[in-house]
Amino acid sequence: MPYDYKPFDYVAPPGLSGPEARHKVIIVGAGPIGLAAAIELANHGVGSVILDDNNVVSVGSRAICWSKRSLEILDRLGVGDACVQKGVTWKVGRTRHGAREVFNFDLLPEDGHKMPAFVNLQQYYVEEYLVEAALANPLIDLRFKNKVTGLSQTDDCAVVQIETPDGEYALEADYLLACDGARSPIRQMMGLDFEGELFEERFLIADIEMQADFPSERWFWFEPEFHAGQSALLHKQPDNIYRIDLQLGWEADPEEERKPERIIPRIEKAVGHSNFKLDWTSIYTFQCRRLEKFVHDRVIFVGDSAHVVSPFGARGGNGGLQDVDALGWRLAAIINDGASPELLERYDAERTYGSDENLTNSSRTTRFMSPRAGAERWFRDAVLALSEHAPFARPMVNSGRLSLPCCYPLDAAPNVEAMPDVSRPGKVAPDAPLGNEWLLQKLAGQFTLLAIGCKAPEVDGLNTLSLEVTPELSARYLGQATTGLYLIRPDQIIAARWETAEPAQIIDHLTAIKEGRA
């Protein structure tokens, strides 16, 4: 069944009848990133107003591949279970050259994690779940059909002009989050532009509805027989919807390629029959670009408004949720506790670092998929030719290195080299089973001192969690050490680790983090 795009109610805002009191946060854009940001702030006790110029979820599947880390974040926001239950869980990817398979991978992590490696779920479902959660939260004021038409800043606030079906009004807020997508009007109002590379390549996305017995796997083809000289991708989604990406080449005319009479024969060749219905189509180009800075005084850019990458590797929506993860607790600390604004510089530093990692991986994928004539083409063809017979070449086949959270460069953080790499400072704390619960559920929303195989020292204002050693905790947190103390940030990032530590050591590092120095 096609998705039922039900409009959300427009309610005349109070600002039409008189000035509103200054808000703490205005969020522009009610896509998954803006909604997630509002819920994350609400989890920290910070209210927000979300402004969106539309009143329906996004049309078309758009972002569909949600990584394990994104599912963990969504779980913290209250919608993770719904996403997993509705979505298509997958772990196997297969890459073919022509008709032969040259490379495959299995993303299933070891047992003992709540969330799977990846779930395919159309963006409109994720938005629907987040809208429901936002509307139910008393700290969130979600306003549909409220279009931002102007923006200015003072030393202590951002001011927006808003157009509604009933007239215009203005709002002030301490901070404004621009979560308004790749074509961000906020970015344009501020005269900002991306830096990076636009690749001369075009792709067709087609969502089709059909009955098929294809397994829940990611299939990628270089130069398939049904689409000579180009590449193709197939993903399964819920509701008998399948995503097909077809490389078209830079010379393709976007207007012509959007026509059903051009699209349908291509899909017929790809799936081998005509028993399907077009659900949604789009033509896109590869971009690997970002803003130089994500923080501009009282305006903070989050998600696609701050950075764009090619869709291969599922780095767009997943990267945006990691932005929310890094920003929410910091902005809440500034608003609620008067913490140093330097915390926002740390957000900027961490997420431009994470964005650059995504851009690098995305650019490498693009080069491999669309090599320039000469050395790039020779290299790509040689790797594909070797990969059928030489195992060493198969990991070099690049059809999109799938999204993983970056490890932030917390090089000055206390560390113990005898402990596992998977839990070193800068990485997401690995999940583990705790009876009928999960570790990450206990490491959310506040700074926590996690003690494994010992009792956590008491530190004022710091949540503590002492656990006995289990095989999963030993493998993921102890390694060659016998005990472990881990300082975990509210976004579940490991900030420091010791075998043993005095309270003063822990307090010193915690203070440095809260002051934006670490």
XYZ file of C-alpha atoms in Angstrom:
518
model
C 0.000 0.000 0.000
C 1.371 3.466 -0.854
C 2.087 5.706 2.109
C -0.856 7.899 3.147
C 0.434 11.480 3.350
C -1.943 12.939 5.930
C -1.515 16.680 6.494
C -0.817 17.914 10.008
C -3.003 20.599 11.493
C -2.053 24.232 11.109
C -2.782 26.296 14.221
C -2.632 30.089 14.178
C 0.445 31.022 16.264
C 0.099 33.333 19.271
C 2.587 35.758 17.739
C -0.087 36.950 15.304
C -2.015 38.627 18.110
C 0.938 40.192 19.917
C 4.662 39.790 20.627
C 5.699 36.482 22.192
C 8.244 36.229 24.981
C 11.713 35.309 23.835
C 12.122 31.569 23.352
C 15.178 29.542 24.265
C 15.553 27.801 20.898
C 13.962 28.151 17.468
C 14.421 25.185 15.132
C 13.841 25.789 11.429
C 12.814 22.597 9.656
C 10.633 19.680 10.807
C 12.533 16.950 9.018
C 14.130 14.120 10.980
C 17.051 16.289 12.114
C 15.005 19.240 13.345
C 12.516 16.975 15.113
C 15.305 14.919 16.689
C 17.017 18.105 17.885
C 13.810 19.318 19.555
C 13.231 15.999 21.333
C 16.875 15.779 22.419
C 16.716 19.293 23.884
C 13.424 18.449 25.590
C 15.098 15.410 27.154
C 17.491 17.913 28.750
C 14.637 20.166 29.887
C 14.991 22.780 27.131
C 11.910 23.931 25.245
C 11.880 24.866 21.571
C 9.683 26.113 18.758
C 9.900 24.203 15.463
C 8.966 26.155 12.337
C 8.212 24.344 9.089
C 6.819 25.764 5.863
C 5.006 22.501 5.046
C 2.416 20.348 6.827
C 3.228 16.815 5.653
C 6.171 14.481 6.061
C 8.726 14.385 3.255
C 7.424 13.003 -0.019
C 9.322 9.936 -1.240
C 11.494 7.528 0.701
C 14.590 9.808 0.640
C 16.899 8.635 3.459
C 16.225 4.931 3.982
C 19.338 3.297 5.537
C 19.536 3.938 9.277
C 22.726 2.750 10.934
C 23.094 1.075 14.300
C 24.295 4.338 15.833
C 21.314 6.256 14.452
C 18.967 3.616 15.836
C 20.635 4.000 19.243
C 20.084 7.764 19.087
C 16.484 7.313 17.943
C 16.007 4.851 20.793
C 17.089 7.550 23.228
C 14.485 9.820 21.615
C 11.745 7.224 22.142
C 11.206 5.976 18.577
C 13.971 3.402 18.084
C 11.799 0.349 18.701
C 9.114 1.590 16.280
C 11.747 2.102 13.576
C 13.167 -1.398 14.015
C 9.735 -3.041 14.110
C 8.550 -1.329 10.922
C 11.863 -1.380 9.060
C 13.656 -4.068 7.079
C 16.660 -5.299 9.062
C 19.641 -6.287 6.933
C 23.279 -7.127 7.346
C 24.532 -8.553 4.020
C 25.703 -6.504 1.063
C 26.671 -7.977 -2.309
C 28.680 -6.246 -5.015
C 28.689 -7.539 -8.576
C 30.631 -6.694 -11.717
C 28.399 -7.580 -14.614
C 26.736 -10.867 -13.662
C 29.361 -12.138 -11.208
C 29.652 -11.387 -7.511
C 33.041 -9.911 -6.641
C 32.606 -8.834 -3.016
C 30.210 -9.242 -0.116
C 30.159 -8.201 3.510
C 28.298 -9.033 6.700
C 27.599 -6.096 9.024
C 26.100 -8.076 11.878
C 27.956 -7.131 15.062
C 28.679 -9.714 17.694
C 25.767 -10.745 19.884
C 24.820 -8.527 22.788
C 23.668 -5.275 21.156
C 20.109 -4.006 21.314
C 20.116 -2.482 17.829
C 20.888 -4.241 14.512
C 23.586 -3.126 12.100
C 21.198 -1.418 9.655
C 17.482 -0.958 9.148
C 15.890 0.195 5.901
C 12.951 2.488 6.593
C 11.533 5.283 4.468
C 12.218 8.763 5.826
C 8.518 9.559 5.971
C 8.000 6.880 8.614
C 10.871 8.180 10.740
C 9.435 11.696 10.474
C 5.945 10.428 11.362
C 7.210 8.767 14.539
C 9.225 11.844 15.511
C 6.301 14.203 14.819
C 4.084 12.103 17.089
C 6.720 12.244 19.828
C 7.193 16.002 19.393
C 3.464 16.768 19.465
C 3.149 14.766 22.686
C 5.978 16.674 24.397
C 4.908 19.783 26.360
C 8.330 21.398 25.846
C 7.992 21.379 22.040
C 5.855 23.844 20.076
C 5.605 22.408 16.547
C 4.214 24.933 14.050
C 3.323 23.828 10.537
C 2.802 26.263 7.662
C 5.152 28.740 9.366
C 7.679 29.857 6.751
C 10.762 31.801 7.827
C 11.215 34.756 5.465
C 13.844 36.815 7.280
C 16.632 36.468 9.842
C 18.739 38.858 11.880
C 20.938 38.575 14.971
C 21.769 40.735 17.952
C 24.462 40.094 20.538
C 22.158 37.900 22.577
C 19.486 36.488 20.279
C 18.307 35.543 16.801
C 15.202 37.161 15.301
C 13.114 35.606 12.537
C 10.277 36.923 10.398
C 7.598 34.309 9.710
C 4.832 34.035 7.135
C 1.668 32.010 7.857
C -1.713 31.540 6.131
C -3.089 34.122 8.593
C -0.374 36.763 8.302
C 3.167 37.578 9.425
C 4.829 37.780 12.809
C 8.295 37.757 14.413
C 9.996 35.550 17.001
C 13.117 35.908 19.113
C 15.218 33.104 20.591
C 18.516 32.738 22.377
C 19.623 30.325 19.647
C 18.387 29.243 16.230
C 19.106 25.801 14.779
C 19.071 25.678 10.987
C 17.803 22.175 10.220
C 16.288 23.186 6.890
C 18.083 20.842 4.525
C 20.585 20.931 1.714
C 18.957 23.962 0.058
C 18.769 25.746 3.430
C 16.990 29.124 3.134
C 18.677 30.137 6.408
C 22.083 29.542 4.848
C 21.056 31.634 1.849
C 19.728 34.454 4.043
C 23.115 34.599 5.756
C 25.017 34.621 2.459
C 26.863 31.404 3.303
C 27.882 28.744 0.822
C 29.359 25.274 0.860
C 32.964 24.475 0.141
C 33.911 21.230 -1.572
C 33.298 19.371 -4.795
C 30.314 18.871 -7.093
C 30.863 15.743 -9.199
C 29.792 15.679 -12.822
C 27.541 12.656 -12.480
C 23.795 12.125 -12.354
C 21.774 9.298 -10.811
C 18.144 8.251 -10.957
C 16.372 7.146 -7.778
C 13.211 5.135 -8.343
C 11.028 3.678 -5.617
C 8.826 0.930 -7.019
C 6.067 -1.132 -5.455
C 6.208 -4.807 -6.393
C 5.871 -8.322 -5.046
C 9.275 -10.014 -5.018
C 11.162 -12.686 -3.130
C 14.464 -10.768 -3.111
C 16.294 -11.225 0.214
C 16.783 -8.321 2.609
C 20.228 -7.450 1.259
C 22.009 -4.528 -0.377
C 22.767 -5.354 -4.022
C 25.183 -3.230 -6.020
C 26.297 -3.727 -9.621
C 29.186 -2.251 -11.578
C 28.391 -2.351 -15.317
C 25.365 -4.671 -14.995
C 24.064 -6.392 -18.099
C 20.750 -4.556 -17.707
C 22.397 -1.104 -17.523
C 25.541 -1.265 -19.643
C 28.570 0.774 -18.675
C 27.017 2.277 -15.563
C 26.185 1.164 -12.003
C 23.032 0.192 -10.125
C 21.826 -0.367 -6.557
C 18.834 -2.248 -5.123
C 17.481 -1.991 -1.567
C 14.382 -3.531 -0.004
C 12.057 -1.335 2.060
C 8.836 -1.978 4.004
C 5.452 -2.167 2.251
C 6.860 -4.001 -0.801
C 8.769 -0.875 -1.833
C 12.174 -1.294 -3.486
C 14.769 1.437 -3.997
C 16.640 1.327 -7.301
C 19.493 3.722 -8.063
C 20.755 3.905 -11.641
C 23.797 5.850 -12.793
C 22.915 8.022 -15.786
C 26.047 9.981 -16.649
C 26.609 13.731 -16.627
C 25.298 14.192 -20.160
C 21.825 12.905 -19.197
C 19.042 15.491 -19.435
C 17.366 15.601 -15.986
C 14.027 16.734 -17.370
C 13.912 13.904 -19.901
C 15.093 11.275 -17.430
C 12.266 12.164 -15.021
C 9.620 11.105 -17.521
C 7.931 7.744 -16.792
C 8.432 6.655 -20.397
C 12.198 6.898 -19.786
C 12.181 5.424 -16.273
C 9.897 2.415 -16.705
C 11.939 0.626 -19.441
C 15.066 0.998 -17.312
C 13.354 -0.550 -14.295
C 11.909 -3.362 -16.415
C 15.431 -4.312 -17.458
C 16.679 -4.163 -13.874
C 13.959 -6.356 -12.299
C 13.178 -8.506 -15.346
C 9.465 -7.774 -15.616
C 6.889 -4.961 -15.772
C 4.730 -5.967 -12.817
C 5.488 -2.951 -10.655
C 4.259 0.585 -9.987
C 6.357 3.733 -9.701
C 6.064 5.181 -6.220
C 8.566 8.068 -6.297
C 11.474 9.199 -8.469
C 14.246 11.764 -8.273
C 17.354 12.807 -10.205
C 20.370 13.854 -8.174
C 24.024 14.776 -8.532
C 26.918 13.835 -6.272
C 28.030 16.537 -3.867
C 30.709 16.382 -1.185
C 30.556 19.828 0.396
C 30.169 21.582 3.735
C 30.114 24.940 5.446
C 33.478 26.112 6.728
C 31.904 26.605 10.176
C 28.684 25.206 11.616
C 28.316 27.806 14.385
C 27.666 31.436 13.431
C 27.067 33.356 16.653
C 23.428 32.610 17.580
C 22.744 30.475 14.493
C 23.856 26.825 14.456
C 23.712 24.631 11.371
C 22.755 20.975 11.790
C 22.406 18.149 9.254
C 22.183 18.767 5.503
C 22.111 22.522 5.997
C 25.719 22.164 7.222
C 27.045 19.395 4.959
C 26.002 17.266 1.984
C 27.451 13.991 0.725
C 26.582 11.504 -1.980
C 23.887 9.040 -0.864
C 26.057 5.948 -1.358
C 27.164 4.884 2.114
C 24.106 6.270 3.932
C 25.975 9.220 5.402
C 23.384 12.002 5.099
C 20.639 11.318 7.632
C 22.976 9.291 9.835
C 25.534 12.098 9.909
C 22.803 14.595 10.752
C 21.671 12.578 13.760
C 25.264 12.525 14.992
C 25.208 16.341 14.754
C 22.134 16.358 17.002
C 23.886 13.955 19.355
C 26.921 16.220 19.744
C 24.935 19.463 20.016
C 21.974 18.725 22.284
C 23.684 18.275 25.648
C 26.083 21.133 25.008
C 23.394 23.657 24.100
C 21.313 22.506 27.067
C 24.272 23.016 29.395
C 24.674 26.587 28.135
C 20.961 27.400 28.430
C 20.215 25.581 31.700
C 23.469 25.868 33.611
C 25.217 28.901 32.150
C 28.019 26.736 30.793
C 30.699 28.318 28.643
C 29.730 29.127 25.028
C 33.061 27.460 24.209
C 31.049 24.259 24.259
C 29.615 25.283 20.887
C 33.132 25.585 19.502
C 33.672 21.991 20.566
C 30.488 21.030 18.699
C 31.838 22.819 15.655
C 35.237 21.140 15.919
C 33.848 17.626 16.431
C 31.195 17.756 13.751
C 33.340 19.414 11.094
C 35.830 16.605 11.830
C 33.061 14.008 11.480
C 31.774 15.702 8.343
C 35.241 15.692 6.780
C 35.526 11.958 7.442
C 32.190 11.432 5.695
C 33.209 13.677 2.807
C 36.484 11.792 2.359
C 34.770 8.402 2.300
C 32.020 9.679 0.015
C 34.527 11.225 -2.405
C 36.483 7.975 -2.608
C 33.279 6.094 -3.385
C 32.406 8.592 -6.092
C 35.843 8.316 -7.675
C 35.580 4.544 -7.741
C 32.052 4.525 -9.137
C 32.667 7.317 -11.665
C 36.405 7.280 -12.409
C 37.940 9.901 -14.637
C 39.620 8.713 -17.814
C 43.220 7.645 -17.251
C 44.694 6.389 -13.985
C 41.394 6.390 -12.057
C 39.671 4.288 -14.716
C 42.635 1.888 -15.015
C 42.764 1.418 -11.240
C 39.015 0.804 -10.913
C 38.918 -1.696 -13.783
C 42.011 -3.520 -12.499
C 40.536 -3.869 -9.000
C 37.257 -5.211 -10.371
C 39.076 -7.667 -12.653
C 41.300 -8.920 -9.834
C 38.573 -9.151 -7.223
C 36.984 -12.283 -8.692
C 40.189 -14.272 -8.214
C 42.323 -12.364 -5.666
C 40.913 -11.961 -2.146
C 43.245 -9.019 -1.363
C 41.506 -6.911 -4.025
C 37.943 -7.423 -2.797
C 38.040 -4.952 0.104
C 39.246 -2.338 -2.399
C 35.971 -2.564 -4.341
C 34.167 0.589 -3.234
C 30.424 0.866 -3.802
C 29.917 2.988 -0.704
C 31.682 2.470 2.635
C 28.674 2.324 4.918
C 28.174 4.900 7.636
C 29.940 4.407 10.932
C 30.220 7.006 13.709
C 33.599 8.694 13.664
C 35.996 8.528 16.591
C 36.480 12.089 17.805
C 40.155 13.044 18.230
C 40.206 13.317 22.025
C 43.953 12.819 22.062
C 44.511 14.553 25.402
C 41.903 12.473 27.222
C 43.098 10.054 29.914
C 43.493 6.659 28.274
C 44.667 3.119 28.995
C 46.236 1.424 25.996
C 45.694 -2.048 27.500
C 41.950 -1.512 27.101
C 40.187 -2.333 23.811
C 40.286 -0.005 20.824
C 36.504 -0.274 20.466
C 36.071 1.703 23.684
C 38.859 4.264 23.490
C 38.114 7.944 24.153
C 36.230 9.576 21.303
C 34.201 6.494 20.396
C 30.581 5.650 21.149
C 30.321 3.485 24.250
C 29.663 -0.086 23.050
C 26.339 -1.554 24.086
C 26.107 -4.701 26.207
C 23.286 -6.739 27.778
C 22.489 -6.148 31.461
C 19.947 -8.806 32.269
C 16.679 -7.583 30.737
C 18.143 -4.141 30.024
C 20.900 -2.661 27.885
C 23.963 -0.697 28.893
C 23.375 2.234 26.534
C 19.947 2.823 28.076
C 21.744 3.596 31.347
C 24.323 5.861 29.675
C 22.015 8.502 28.266
C 21.325 12.141 29.029
C 23.890 12.815 31.771
C 27.555 12.420 32.537
C 28.110 8.947 33.956
C 31.080 7.288 35.587
C 30.953 3.635 34.552
C 32.917 1.247 36.762
C 33.529 -2.323 35.612
C 34.938 -4.858 38.054
C 35.198 -2.253 40.823
C 33.122 0.303 42.729
C 32.846 3.752 41.201
C 34.214 6.523 43.420
C 31.628 9.072 44.525
C 31.906 12.346 42.606
C 29.497 15.207 43.304
C 27.097 15.844 40.434
C 28.164 12.760 38.510
C 25.967 9.726 37.946
C 27.742 6.457 38.735
C 27.146 2.916 37.520
C 29.111 -0.023 38.955
C 28.912 -3.359 37.126
C 30.362 -6.790 37.653
C 32.464 -8.185 34.858
C 30.636 -10.174 32.163
C 32.152 -11.670 29.007
C 30.696 -8.845 26.876
C 31.879 -6.089 29.230
C 35.322 -7.661 29.499
C 35.731 -7.886 25.734
C 34.439 -4.395 25.049
C 35.737 -2.437 28.025
C 38.571 -4.220 29.863
C 40.770 -6.043 27.368
C 44.018 -6.693 29.217
C 43.009 -4.538 32.194
C 41.450 -6.024 35.322
C 39.211 -3.068 36.203
C 37.972 -0.049 34.334
C 36.610 3.434 35.009
C 34.946 5.181 32.074
C 33.708 8.763 31.960
C 30.775 8.794 29.529
C 29.336 12.015 28.084
C 25.553 12.594 27.842
C 25.753 11.664 24.135
C 27.185 8.250 25.085
C 30.673 9.191 23.823
C 33.580 7.938 25.912
C 35.376 10.999 27.293
C 38.136 9.302 29.324
C 39.108 5.968 30.843
C 41.313 4.815 33.706
C 42.090 1.523 35.436
C 41.820 3.388 38.730
C 41.420 7.089 39.458
C 40.990 9.461 42.357
C 37.890 11.675 42.425
C 40.065 14.759 41.878
C 41.369 13.362 38.572
C 37.854 12.667 37.366
C 36.594 16.087 38.476
C 39.458 17.853 36.681
C 38.648 16.205 33.378
C 34.898 16.626 33.806
C 35.414 20.336 34.460
C 37.562 20.682 31.346
C 34.793 19.103 29.246
C 32.090 21.347 30.698
C 34.238 24.415 30.037
C 34.818 23.410 26.430
C 38.520 22.677 26.923
C 38.347 18.920 26.264
